[in-house]
Amino acid sequence: MRRLTASALALGLLLPALPAMAQTRWVMATPYAENFHTINIRQFIADVERATEGRLTVQLHNNASLLPMAQIKRGVQTGQVQLGEILLSAYANEDPFFEVDGVPFLAWTWPQAEALNAATEPFIRARLERQGLTLLYIVHWDAQGFYMRSEMRSVQDLRGTRFRAYNTVTSRMAELMGATPVTVQLAEVSQAFATNVIQSMFTSAQSGVNVTAWDFTRYWYNVGGMRTRNAVFVNTRALQALDAPTRAALMAAAGTAAERGKELARQAEVVQAERLRSQGMQLPPPTEQMMTELKQIGETLTAEWVQRAGPEGTQMLERYRAALRQ
C-alpha cells in the first residue's frame, strides 16, 4: 500500500499540472417582474451556461431589484453590470430611433411590427455600438389597447378625461385625443385609478394582467396600437474579453432567444387577453370610427417623429414602407 501511494505521488509530480477551466461570471439587470420577456431571458441564460459548460454564468437581477429602468443602460455602458434589458422607448429623450416602435399606429399589426423592426434594427445597433454596447436581441411586447371603465366607441369618449401616459409619445397621443396626460408608472396604476388620478390607460394585455386591471376597469379594446420592443445588450468590452467559443455560444443563444421571443409575444397576446376575459372584463372589438380616428392621430405622430429623427428617420421610414409594399 505504501509502495502504491509513493508511486502515485511520484507520478503526480512528473505529470504537468492540468489548467483549471476559466470561468467568467456576469451580472444582468432587467426592470420587469415575471413575464414572457423574463421567461425568455432565463432560458437564454440557461442556453448560454449549458453551451459553454459553465465557462460563462450569469446572475439575473430582475424586477429592477439591482437597477431601475432609467439606470440599466448606463450601468451596462460603465461595466457595473455586463448585460441589460430595457424598453427602448423609455430612452426616447436620448435618441428618436429608440422610440420609433412606440409611435402609435405606425406599425399596429404583427407583419408591420416585424417590418419596422427589420428597418430600424441596423440604426439602433449602430447607435448602441457607438456607446460601447452590442445588441444581442430584440423582442416585441404584445398589442396595446385601451382600458376603460365604460364603453368606448370613438376617440371623443376620451375627451376631457385623465389618461395615463408613460413616455413623451403617449403624452402627445393623449393631447391629440383631447385627454389630459398624467404620467404614472405601471406599479402605481392601481392606486392612480382608485384615487381618480387617471380614468383610462393604453397598454398591453400582459401589463393589464400584471396590475389586475379588472379591479378598476371593465373594458379592454385591443387596437394593436404599437408593439414596443425590449432590447437585450452586452457591454462590448466584456463581450470581446470572452474566448471565441464562448462568444460564439453567447451569440447563438441570443439568436435563439430572438426567435423564441417572437412566439412568446404572440402567445401572450392571446393568453393574457383570455386571462382578462376570465376575470370578467369585456373585450369588444374597436369600432371602425375609432380605428379611423386613431390612424389619423398616428399619421400626425409619425410626421412629428420624422421631424425629430431628421434625414435618417426619413430614410428608415422609406425602407419600412417599401417593405410593406412587397
mmCIF file of C-alpha atoms in Angstrom:
data_model
loop_
_atom_site.group_PDB
_atom_site.id
_atom_site.type_symbol
_atom_site.label_atom_id
_atom_site.label_comp_id
_atom_site.label_asym_id
_atom_site.label_seq_id
_atom_site.Cartn_x
_atom_site.Cartn_y
_atom_site.Cartn_z
ATOM 1 C CA MET A 1 0.000 0.000 0.000
ATOM 2 C CA ARG A 2 2.851 2.368 0.907
ATOM 3 C CA ARG A 3 4.643 1.434 -2.334
ATOM 4 C CA LEU A 4 1.446 2.207 -4.338
ATOM 5 C CA THR A 5 0.970 5.563 -2.621
ATOM 6 C CA ALA A 6 4.576 6.534 -3.222
ATOM 7 C CA SER A 7 4.293 5.593 -6.886
ATOM 8 C CA ALA A 8 1.141 7.635 -7.262
ATOM 9 C CA LEU A 9 2.780 10.658 -5.663
ATOM 10 C CA ALA A 10 5.793 10.302 -7.908
ATOM 11 C CA LEU A 11 3.584 10.060 -10.978
ATOM 12 C CA GLY A 12 1.692 13.167 -9.871
ATOM 13 C CA LEU A 13 4.918 15.114 -9.592
ATOM 14 C CA LEU A 14 6.007 14.047 -13.057
ATOM 15 C CA LEU A 15 2.723 14.910 -14.833
ATOM 16 C CA PRO A 16 2.193 18.555 -15.881
ATOM 17 C CA ALA A 17 -0.477 20.418 -13.928
ATOM 18 C CA LEU A 18 -3.823 20.494 -15.713
ATOM 19 C CA PRO A 19 -5.091 24.057 -16.364
ATOM 20 C CA ALA A 20 -8.185 24.991 -14.376
ATOM 21 C CA MET A 21 -11.215 25.751 -16.527
ATOM 22 C CA ALA A 22 -11.553 29.529 -16.732
ATOM 23 C CA GLN A 23 -14.947 30.708 -15.511
ATOM 24 C CA THR A 24 -16.477 34.109 -16.141
ATOM 25 C CA ARG A 25 -19.340 35.384 -14.017
ATOM 26 C CA TRP A 26 -21.580 38.121 -15.351
ATOM 27 C CA VAL A 27 -24.442 40.088 -13.847
ATOM 28 C CA MET A 28 -27.625 41.077 -15.716
ATOM 29 C CA ALA A 29 -30.198 43.733 -14.781
ATOM 30 C CA THR A 30 -33.793 43.849 -16.053
ATOM 31 C CA PRO A 31 -36.671 46.119 -14.948
ATOM 32 C CA TYR A 32 -39.508 43.583 -15.111
ATOM 33 C CA ALA A 33 -41.084 41.007 -12.842
ATOM 34 C CA GLU A 34 -42.057 37.605 -14.222
ATOM 35 C CA ASN A 35 -43.489 37.967 -17.727
ATOM 36 C CA PHE A 36 -42.707 36.387 -21.083
ATOM 37 C CA HIS A 37 -39.648 38.635 -21.528
ATOM 38 C CA THR A 38 -38.221 37.411 -18.221
ATOM 39 C CA ILE A 39 -39.026 33.783 -19.074
ATOM 40 C CA ASN A 40 -37.156 34.244 -22.345
ATOM 41 C CA ILE A 41 -34.148 35.754 -20.564
ATOM 42 C CA ARG A 42 -33.982 32.891 -18.069
ATOM 43 C CA GLN A 43 -33.949 30.402 -20.942
ATOM 44 C CA PHE A 44 -31.329 32.483 -22.771
ATOM 45 C CA ILE A 45 -29.082 32.337 -19.698
ATOM 46 C CA ALA A 46 -29.644 28.597 -19.326
ATOM 47 C CA ASP A 47 -28.732 28.093 -23.006
ATOM 48 C CA VAL A 48 -25.515 30.091 -22.566
ATOM 49 C CA GLU A 49 -24.450 28.244 -19.434
ATOM 50 C CA ARG A 50 -25.194 24.853 -20.980
ATOM 51 C CA ALA A 51 -23.437 25.634 -24.283
ATOM 52 C CA THR A 52 -20.332 26.938 -22.513
ATOM 53 C CA GLU A 53 -20.338 24.096 -19.965
ATOM 54 C CA GLY A 54 -20.311 26.656 -17.189
ATOM 55 C CA ARG A 55 -17.432 28.751 -18.510
ATOM 56 C CA LEU A 56 -19.854 31.702 -18.590
ATOM 57 C CA THR A 57 -22.505 32.075 -15.878
ATOM 58 C CA VAL A 58 -24.978 34.932 -15.486
ATOM 59 C CA GLN A 59 -26.674 36.117 -12.315
ATOM 60 C CA LEU A 60 -30.026 37.718 -13.164
ATOM 61 C CA HIS A 61 -31.465 40.602 -11.126
ATOM 62 C CA ASN A 62 -34.984 41.224 -12.441
ATOM 63 C CA ASN A 63 -37.868 43.456 -11.299
ATOM 64 C CA ALA A 64 -35.482 46.450 -11.031
ATOM 65 C CA SER A 65 -34.013 44.832 -7.921
ATOM 66 C CA LEU A 66 -30.482 45.927 -8.843
ATOM 67 C CA LEU A 67 -31.001 48.901 -11.168
ATOM 68 C CA PRO A 68 -34.164 50.782 -12.171
ATOM 69 C CA MET A 69 -35.052 51.062 -15.855
ATOM 70 C CA ALA A 70 -33.540 54.536 -16.215
ATOM 71 C CA GLN A 71 -30.127 53.341 -14.961
ATOM 72 C CA ILE A 72 -29.753 49.996 -16.715
ATOM 73 C CA LYS A 73 -28.312 51.220 -19.999
ATOM 74 C CA ARG A 74 -25.733 53.382 -18.269
ATOM 75 C CA GLY A 75 -24.953 50.522 -15.891
ATOM 76 C CA VAL A 76 -24.016 48.261 -18.810
ATOM 77 C CA GLN A 77 -22.034 51.024 -20.524
ATOM 78 C CA THR A 78 -19.886 51.591 -17.440
ATOM 79 C CA GLY A 79 -19.449 47.888 -16.718
ATOM 80 C CA GLN A 80 -21.401 47.991 -13.471
ATOM 81 C CA VAL A 81 -23.265 45.037 -14.997
ATOM 82 C CA GLN A 82 -22.382 43.174 -18.170
ATOM 83 C CA LEU A 83 -25.871 42.517 -19.542
ATOM 84 C CA GLY A 84 -29.072 44.553 -19.506
ATOM 85 C CA GLU A 85 -32.624 44.673 -20.802
ATOM 86 C CA ILE A 86 -34.545 47.894 -21.438
ATOM 87 C CA LEU A 87 -37.747 49.101 -23.039
ATOM 88 C CA LEU A 88 -36.268 51.020 -25.972
ATOM 89 C CA SER A 89 -38.934 53.721 -25.989
ATOM 90 C CA ALA A 90 -38.123 54.547 -22.359
ATOM 91 C CA TYR A 91 -34.957 56.143 -23.760
ATOM 92 C CA ALA A 92 -36.816 58.369 -26.232
ATOM 93 C CA ASN A 93 -35.231 61.531 -24.873
ATOM 94 C CA GLU A 94 -31.805 60.139 -25.744
ATOM 95 C CA ASP A 95 -32.490 59.340 -29.410
ATOM 96 C CA PRO A 96 -35.635 59.382 -31.595
ATOM 97 C CA PHE A 97 -34.742 55.963 -33.013
ATOM 98 C CA PHE A 98 -35.221 54.407 -29.591
ATOM 99 C CA GLU A 99 -38.876 55.484 -29.580
ATOM 100 C CA VAL A 100 -39.970 54.748 -33.148
ATOM 101 C CA ASP A 101 -41.706 51.492 -32.210
ATOM 102 C CA GLY A 102 -43.671 53.458 -29.623
ATOM 103 C CA VAL A 103 -45.232 55.775 -32.216
ATOM 104 C CA PRO A 104 -48.894 54.735 -32.114
ATOM 105 C CA PHE A 105 -50.351 53.326 -35.325
ATOM 106 C CA LEU A 106 -47.131 53.452 -37.297
ATOM 107 C CA ALA A 107 -46.976 49.645 -37.014
ATOM 108 C CA TRP A 108 -50.096 48.172 -35.400
ATOM 109 C CA THR A 109 -50.133 44.617 -36.842
ATOM 110 C CA TRP A 110 -47.577 41.837 -36.438
ATOM 111 C CA PRO A 111 -46.364 41.980 -40.071
ATOM 112 C CA GLN A 112 -45.972 45.754 -39.759
ATOM 113 C CA ALA A 113 -44.158 45.417 -36.427
ATOM 114 C CA GLU A 114 -41.691 42.917 -37.885
ATOM 115 C CA ALA A 115 -41.113 45.084 -40.962
ATOM 116 C CA LEU A 116 -40.458 48.112 -38.756
ATOM 117 C CA ASN A 117 -38.055 46.068 -36.650
ATOM 118 C CA ALA A 118 -36.118 44.987 -39.735
ATOM 119 C CA ALA A 119 -35.938 48.588 -40.988
ATOM 120 C CA THR A 120 -34.846 50.089 -37.670
ATOM 121 C CA GLU A 121 -32.584 47.445 -36.124
ATOM 122 C CA PRO A 122 -29.439 48.481 -38.085
ATOM 123 C CA PHE A 123 -29.854 52.090 -36.892
ATOM 124 C CA ILE A 124 -30.391 51.002 -33.280
ATOM 125 C CA ARG A 125 -27.458 48.581 -33.392
ATOM 126 C CA ALA A 126 -25.160 51.308 -34.744
ATOM 127 C CA ARG A 127 -26.218 53.748 -32.025
ATOM 128 C CA LEU A 128 -25.587 51.216 -29.289
ATOM 129 C CA GLU A 129 -22.206 50.303 -30.770
ATOM 130 C CA ARG A 130 -21.114 53.939 -30.590
ATOM 131 C CA GLN A 131 -21.914 53.789 -26.876
ATOM 132 C CA GLY A 132 -19.864 50.666 -26.181
ATOM 133 C CA LEU A 133 -22.812 48.270 -26.319
ATOM 134 C CA THR A 134 -23.523 45.268 -28.532
ATOM 135 C CA LEU A 135 -27.144 44.456 -29.287
ATOM 136 C CA LEU A 136 -27.913 40.786 -28.650
ATOM 137 C CA TYR A 137 -31.600 40.577 -29.495
ATOM 138 C CA ILE A 138 -34.907 42.457 -29.578
ATOM 139 C CA VAL A 139 -38.368 41.159 -28.605
ATOM 140 C CA HIS A 140 -41.707 42.905 -29.092
ATOM 141 C CA TRP A 141 -44.400 43.401 -26.499
ATOM 142 C CA ASP A 142 -47.897 42.200 -27.261
ATOM 143 C CA ALA A 143 -50.530 44.528 -28.741
ATOM 144 C CA GLN A 144 -51.772 47.636 -26.978
ATOM 145 C CA GLY A 145 -55.334 48.556 -26.111
ATOM 146 C CA PHE A 146 -57.487 50.966 -24.152
ATOM 147 C CA TYR A 147 -58.544 50.100 -20.610
ATOM 148 C CA MET A 148 -61.822 51.841 -19.817
ATOM 149 C CA ARG A 149 -64.402 51.917 -17.061
ATOM 150 C CA SER A 150 -67.196 52.473 -19.582
ATOM 151 C CA GLU A 151 -67.712 51.725 -23.280
ATOM 152 C CA MET A 152 -65.596 53.496 -25.871
ATOM 153 C CA ARG A 153 -66.969 53.952 -29.370
ATOM 154 C CA SER A 154 -64.755 56.783 -30.607
ATOM 155 C CA VAL A 155 -61.796 58.887 -29.553
ATOM 156 C CA GLN A 156 -64.290 61.530 -28.429
ATOM 157 C CA ASP A 157 -65.094 59.336 -25.429
ATOM 158 C CA LEU A 158 -61.633 60.177 -24.033
ATOM 159 C CA ARG A 159 -62.000 63.942 -24.371
ATOM 160 C CA GLY A 160 -61.579 65.675 -21.034
ATOM 161 C CA THR A 161 -60.512 62.524 -19.193
ATOM 162 C CA ARG A 162 -57.244 61.940 -17.329
ATOM 163 C CA PHE A 163 -55.223 59.475 -19.377
ATOM 164 C CA ARG A 164 -52.216 57.515 -18.156
ATOM 165 C CA ALA A 165 -49.023 58.361 -20.048
ATOM 166 C CA TYR A 166 -45.630 56.701 -19.610
ATOM 167 C CA ASN A 167 -43.426 58.484 -22.155
ATOM 168 C CA THR A 168 -43.402 61.549 -24.387
ATOM 169 C CA VAL A 169 -45.227 59.963 -27.302
ATOM 170 C CA THR A 170 -48.141 58.637 -25.208
ATOM 171 C CA SER A 171 -48.428 62.077 -23.625
ATOM 172 C CA ARG A 172 -48.669 63.612 -27.083
ATOM 173 C CA MET A 173 -51.217 60.987 -28.152
ATOM 174 C CA ALA A 174 -53.375 61.911 -25.158
ATOM 175 C CA GLU A 175 -53.256 65.569 -26.159
ATOM 176 C CA LEU A 176 -54.311 64.750 -29.729
ATOM 177 C CA MET A 177 -57.252 62.738 -28.362
ATOM 178 C CA GLY A 178 -58.333 65.668 -26.192
ATOM 179 C CA ALA A 179 -57.371 63.920 -22.942
ATOM 180 C CA THR A 180 -55.110 65.156 -20.155
ATOM 181 C CA PRO A 181 -51.904 63.086 -19.930
ATOM 182 C CA VAL A 182 -50.832 62.050 -16.436
ATOM 183 C CA THR A 183 -47.508 60.254 -16.027
ATOM 184 C CA VAL A 184 -47.997 57.130 -13.924
ATOM 185 C CA GLN A 185 -45.611 54.179 -13.685
ATOM 186 C CA LEU A 186 -47.125 50.741 -14.115
ATOM 187 C CA ALA A 187 -46.612 49.775 -10.471
ATOM 188 C CA GLU A 188 -48.703 52.814 -9.419
ATOM 189 C CA VAL A 189 -51.606 52.285 -11.831
ATOM 190 C CA SER A 190 -53.983 50.595 -9.380
ATOM 191 C CA GLN A 191 -53.665 53.371 -6.818
ATOM 192 C CA ALA A 192 -53.974 56.024 -9.528
ATOM 193 C CA PHE A 193 -57.296 54.590 -10.700
ATOM 194 C CA ALA A 194 -58.535 54.188 -7.117
ATOM 195 C CA THR A 195 -57.870 57.862 -6.362
ATOM 196 C CA ASN A 196 -59.162 59.065 -9.761
ATOM 197 C CA VAL A 197 -55.747 60.384 -10.727
ATOM 198 C CA ILE A 198 -56.319 58.587 -14.042
ATOM 199 C CA GLN A 199 -59.511 57.311 -15.653
ATOM 200 C CA SER A 200 -58.146 55.336 -18.621
ATOM 201 C CA MET A 201 -54.905 53.868 -19.910
ATOM 202 C CA PHE A 202 -53.357 52.404 -23.033
ATOM 203 C CA THR A 203 -51.251 49.293 -22.555
ATOM 204 C CA SER A 204 -50.965 45.585 -23.325
ATOM 205 C CA ALA A 205 -52.991 42.666 -22.049
ATOM 206 C CA GLN A 206 -49.847 41.410 -20.300
ATOM 207 C CA SER A 207 -49.485 44.668 -18.381
ATOM 208 C CA GLY A 208 -53.189 44.658 -17.572
ATOM 209 C CA VAL A 209 -52.867 41.208 -16.028
ATOM 210 C CA ASN A 210 -49.789 42.294 -14.099
ATOM 211 C CA VAL A 211 -51.743 45.121 -12.408
ATOM 212 C CA THR A 212 -55.052 43.181 -12.111
ATOM 213 C CA ALA A 213 -56.846 45.729 -14.290
ATOM 214 C CA TRP A 214 -60.202 44.018 -13.660
ATOM 215 C CA ASP A 215 -60.183 45.593 -10.202
ATOM 216 C CA PHE A 216 -60.648 49.085 -11.645
ATOM 217 C CA THR A 217 -61.707 48.807 -15.319
ATOM 218 C CA ARG A 218 -64.372 46.855 -17.204
ATOM 219 C CA TYR A 219 -63.321 47.077 -20.872
ATOM 220 C CA TRP A 220 -60.183 46.412 -22.909
ATOM 221 C CA TYR A 221 -60.185 47.460 -26.581
ATOM 222 C CA ASN A 222 -57.363 45.750 -28.459
ATOM 223 C CA VAL A 223 -56.494 48.244 -31.206
ATOM 224 C CA GLY A 224 -52.996 46.897 -31.889
ATOM 225 C CA GLY A 225 -51.635 50.400 -31.417
ATOM 226 C CA MET A 226 -47.978 49.550 -31.465
ATOM 227 C CA ARG A 227 -45.797 46.685 -30.387
ATOM 228 C CA THR A 228 -42.965 48.277 -28.489
ATOM 229 C CA ARG A 229 -39.685 46.419 -28.089
ATOM 230 C CA ASN A 230 -37.336 45.356 -25.346
ATOM 231 C CA ALA A 231 -33.648 45.241 -26.215
ATOM 232 C CA VAL A 232 -31.069 42.975 -24.566
ATOM 233 C CA PHE A 233 -27.463 44.091 -24.940
ATOM 234 C CA VAL A 234 -23.981 43.450 -23.570
ATOM 235 C CA ASN A 235 -21.003 45.604 -22.681
ATOM 236 C CA THR A 236 -18.811 45.343 -25.796
ATOM 237 C CA ARG A 237 -15.521 45.151 -23.874
ATOM 238 C CA ALA A 238 -16.859 42.319 -21.745
ATOM 239 C CA LEU A 239 -18.001 40.513 -24.886
ATOM 240 C CA GLN A 240 -14.619 40.904 -26.582
ATOM 241 C CA ALA A 241 -12.860 39.611 -23.471
ATOM 242 C CA LEU A 242 -14.531 36.209 -23.878
ATOM 243 C CA ASP A 243 -12.732 33.451 -25.745
ATOM 244 C CA ALA A 244 -14.018 32.780 -29.258
ATOM 245 C CA PRO A 245 -16.065 29.618 -28.483
ATOM 246 C CA THR A 246 -17.780 31.272 -25.518
ATOM 247 C CA ARG A 247 -18.531 34.387 -27.545
ATOM 248 C CA ALA A 248 -19.976 32.261 -30.353
ATOM 249 C CA ALA A 249 -22.152 30.345 -27.880
ATOM 250 C CA LEU A 250 -23.489 33.602 -26.450
ATOM 251 C CA MET A 251 -24.402 34.991 -29.865
ATOM 252 C CA ALA A 252 -26.040 31.715 -30.902
ATOM 253 C CA ALA A 253 -28.155 31.720 -27.740
ATOM 254 C CA ALA A 254 -29.146 35.326 -28.477
ATOM 255 C CA GLY A 255 -30.346 34.351 -31.941
ATOM 256 C CA THR A 256 -32.429 31.561 -30.442
ATOM 257 C CA ALA A 257 -33.876 33.970 -27.853
ATOM 258 C CA ALA A 258 -34.926 36.393 -30.585
ATOM 259 C CA GLU A 259 -36.914 33.687 -32.385
ATOM 260 C CA ARG A 260 -38.354 32.263 -29.175
ATOM 261 C CA GLY A 261 -39.353 35.766 -28.077
ATOM 262 C CA LYS A 262 -41.465 36.236 -31.221
ATOM 263 C CA GLU A 263 -43.523 33.179 -30.363
ATOM 264 C CA LEU A 264 -43.819 34.079 -26.681
ATOM 265 C CA ALA A 265 -45.090 37.565 -27.549
ATOM 266 C CA ARG A 266 -47.703 36.208 -29.942
ATOM 267 C CA GLN A 267 -48.819 33.635 -27.374
ATOM 268 C CA ALA A 268 -49.021 36.278 -24.638
ATOM 269 C CA GLU A 269 -51.313 38.385 -26.788
ATOM 270 C CA VAL A 270 -53.864 35.556 -26.841
ATOM 271 C CA VAL A 271 -53.325 34.023 -23.417
ATOM 272 C CA GLN A 272 -53.280 37.275 -21.450
ATOM 273 C CA ALA A 273 -56.343 38.612 -23.276
ATOM 274 C CA GLU A 274 -58.186 35.450 -22.254
ATOM 275 C CA ARG A 275 -56.988 35.987 -18.712
ATOM 276 C CA LEU A 276 -58.632 39.431 -18.726
ATOM 277 C CA ARG A 277 -61.827 37.870 -20.070
ATOM 278 C CA SER A 278 -61.780 35.144 -17.431
ATOM 279 C CA GLN A 279 -61.728 37.830 -14.725
ATOM 280 C CA GLY A 280 -64.964 39.332 -16.024
ATOM 281 C CA MET A 281 -63.607 42.032 -18.318
ATOM 282 C CA GLN A 282 -65.280 42.687 -21.666
ATOM 283 C CA LEU A 283 -63.119 42.742 -24.811
ATOM 284 C CA PRO A 284 -65.291 44.215 -27.586
ATOM 285 C CA PRO A 285 -63.714 44.910 -30.985
ATOM 286 C CA PRO A 286 -62.941 48.582 -31.659
ATOM 287 C CA THR A 287 -65.391 50.383 -33.933
ATOM 288 C CA GLU A 288 -64.423 51.379 -37.454
ATOM 289 C CA GLN A 289 -64.803 55.032 -36.461
ATOM 290 C CA MET A 290 -62.399 54.579 -33.558
ATOM 291 C CA MET A 291 -59.750 52.945 -35.753
ATOM 292 C CA THR A 292 -60.067 55.645 -38.424
ATOM 293 C CA GLU A 293 -59.585 58.384 -35.832
ATOM 294 C CA LEU A 294 -56.633 56.588 -34.224
ATOM 295 C CA LYS A 295 -54.865 56.080 -37.552
ATOM 296 C CA GLN A 296 -55.227 59.794 -38.297
ATOM 297 C CA ILE A 297 -53.607 60.562 -34.952
ATOM 298 C CA GLY A 298 -50.899 58.055 -35.847
ATOM 299 C CA GLU A 299 -50.140 59.924 -39.070
ATOM 300 C CA THR A 300 -49.645 63.139 -37.088
ATOM 301 C CA LEU A 301 -47.385 61.408 -34.555
ATOM 302 C CA THR A 302 -45.356 59.780 -37.336
ATOM 303 C CA ALA A 303 -44.808 63.121 -39.068
ATOM 304 C CA GLU A 304 -43.665 64.634 -35.784
ATOM 305 C CA TRP A 305 -41.286 61.721 -35.208
ATOM 306 C CA VAL A 306 -39.699 62.188 -38.643
ATOM 307 C CA GLN A 307 -39.046 65.841 -37.823
ATOM 308 C CA ARG A 308 -37.194 64.782 -34.672
ATOM 309 C CA ALA A 309 -35.287 61.973 -36.404
ATOM 310 C CA GLY A 310 -34.121 64.017 -39.406
ATOM 311 C CA PRO A 311 -32.771 62.564 -42.689
ATOM 312 C CA GLU A 312 -32.038 59.144 -41.185
ATOM 313 C CA GLY A 313 -35.629 58.981 -39.979
ATOM 314 C CA THR A 314 -36.893 59.704 -43.480
ATOM 315 C CA GLN A 315 -34.554 57.061 -44.900
ATOM 316 C CA MET A 316 -35.738 54.469 -42.382
ATOM 317 C CA LEU A 317 -39.413 55.257 -42.967
ATOM 318 C CA GLU A 318 -38.985 54.868 -46.739
ATOM 319 C CA ARG A 319 -37.308 51.490 -46.182
ATOM 320 C CA TYR A 320 -40.147 50.397 -43.877
ATOM 321 C CA ARG A 321 -42.914 51.440 -46.265
ATOM 322 C CA ALA A 322 -41.142 49.810 -49.228
ATOM 323 C CA ALA A 323 -41.045 46.528 -47.285
ATOM 324 C CA LEU A 324 -44.793 46.728 -46.678
ATOM 325 C CA ARG A 325 -45.450 47.128 -50.402
ATOM 326 C CA GLN A 326 -43.553 43.965 -51.316
#
